[in-house]
Amino acid sequence: MYRFFPILFIICFGTATVSAQNEKYFIGSSTIINDYRLAVDIASKQFPKYRQAVDKTYFEHLKFNTSRQEIYEIKVVVHVVYKDEVENISDEMIASQIEVLNEDFNQQNADTANLRPAFYNVKGNPGIRFTLDQVVRVQTNSDFMMEASSTYDDVNMMKKTAQGGSDPVDPEHYLNIWVCKIQSSVGQVLGYAFPPSGLFNWPAGSQEPSINVSGIVVDYRSFGRNGIGFSSGGPSWIVLNGRTTTHEVGHYLGLRHINGDAASSPQLDPCEVDDYMHDTPPQEQLSSHNCNANQNSCTENDTLPDMIENYMDYSSQDCQNTFTIQQADLMRNVLENQRNGLITDISSIKIANSSTFTMFPNPAKEQIVLRASTDLIKRVTLTSPTRKTIKILTSVDSLVELDISNLSPGIYFVSAEFESGSVTKRLVVD
Ligand SMILES: [Zn+2]
């Protein structure tokens, strides 16, 4: 057994004071420093523009390699691992979380309008969609603890059926999300995730130790829109509206905290420690779960305030509203490389070979009927004009009826999934 520490980069504590203290505590146990990163940091001390030049070159390369042709789709499996019934969150709460992800990763969140003008030119759209593939519910007798002395085994228990958790579903091809009660004696942990391996912006040893623990873990009180919150032993004032999962998916797709986890490099000036995104401002600290628009923790050569709007800060979730362009590009690049199984699988089923369906009437008002041409329809998904999931019907039939009487007039999309793939059609409701 060895001590578990790299995950320190990716925890979200409930309170500001506890957060700062505990990060230092965790960081004190870390001795691994990535050689490349250290070299860049040291060179930057002597030549202040060195890191910017390295970053610029790197991200120009990334941009060149990052396709902007299509929206990537990731299939999601949610494991609800609960002990008490209150932890067994509803299907509606899960659906609301998928909605939040689809809004935040497509710049369709209403509060994107709150971004301060100083950051307009760096606002990035990842163009990633999430579809809920299945929900696995497991009742357990296990407690899931995360403490300073925790090992990898401890913090991954919920991912193992043999330890009272739930084994992942094909983690190369699906994003697995475990929702459970995360217990900790060092401050409330809202969620955590492992980044993929092979990314230059993370210290060695940060990545997931095995594909079988790939995915993210989110506390049940922090999952979904208007999360349940913390009724006791925690800070009930924290606004929880699904952004813990947005933040953790950011880590899962390669993003660092916006301050580059400055305290993990105590030998350097915190304002010199970077998240390796050159369109985020230098930031000494993470926010303290508040919305302090006046905070500017690094002022030398930096006129921008701290970017409290960024999903990778620790600001209150109701003032987070954006990724930057480079963050978006890095996540897309990770999907094209380190985590390409997630989208390769989707792209292979995007065009169903022989399967298709007819849909009538169209335009429609009350009800539509889908009739499969050859294969049986396994599932039908109705999405809004902004591609929010409205309804999912599971069925194994060649004929499916769908009630649409409660829809407002407009353009919708109906996807039918077959054994060989899925086909989407445009539906006009009048
Ligand atoms: Zn984090």
mmCIF file of N, CA and C and ligand atoms in Angstrom, residues 9-12 247-248 251 257 314, ligand 1:
data_model
loop_
_atom_site.group_PDB
_atom_site.id
_atom_site.type_symbol
_atom_site.label_atom_id
_atom_site.label_comp_id
_atom_site.label_asym_id
_atom_site.label_seq_id
_atom_site.Cartn_x
_atom_site.Cartn_y
_atom_site.Cartn_z
ATOM 1 N N PHE A 9 -4.861 17.412 -6.394
ATOM 2 C CA PHE A 9 -5.044 18.453 -7.393
ATOM 3 C C PHE A 9 -6.498 18.588 -7.823
ATOM 4 N N ILE A 10 -7.269 17.636 -7.456
ATOM 5 C CA ILE A 10 -8.572 17.572 -8.092
ATOM 6 C C ILE A 10 -9.698 17.405 -7.090
ATOM 7 N N ILE A 11 -9.459 17.902 -5.902
ATOM 8 C CA ILE A 11 -10.536 17.845 -4.935
ATOM 9 C C ILE A 11 -11.167 19.219 -4.789
ATOM 10 N N CYS A 12 -12.412 19.212 -4.425
ATOM 11 C CA CYS A 12 -13.087 20.463 -4.157
ATOM 12 C C CYS A 12 -13.581 20.423 -2.740
ATOM 13 N N HIS A 247 -16.987 20.774 -13.464
ATOM 14 C CA HIS A 247 -15.592 20.944 -13.036
ATOM 15 C C HIS A 247 -14.840 19.607 -13.104
ATOM 16 N N GLU A 248 -15.455 18.545 -12.594
ATOM 17 C CA GLU A 248 -14.761 17.251 -12.574
ATOM 18 C C GLU A 248 -14.601 16.680 -13.981
ATOM 19 N N HIS A 251 -11.538 18.162 -15.340
ATOM 20 C CA HIS A 251 -10.323 17.442 -14.928
ATOM 21 C C HIS A 251 -10.168 16.144 -15.733
ATOM 22 N N HIS A 257 -6.773 23.108 -12.324
ATOM 23 C CA HIS A 257 -7.376 24.273 -11.673
ATOM 24 C C HIS A 257 -6.783 25.540 -12.274
ATOM 25 N N TYR A 314 -12.601 27.744 -7.862
ATOM 26 C CA TYR A 314 -13.422 27.295 -6.735
ATOM 27 C C TYR A 314 -14.418 28.386 -6.362
HETATM 28 ZN ZN ZN B 1 -10.921 20.497 -8.939
#
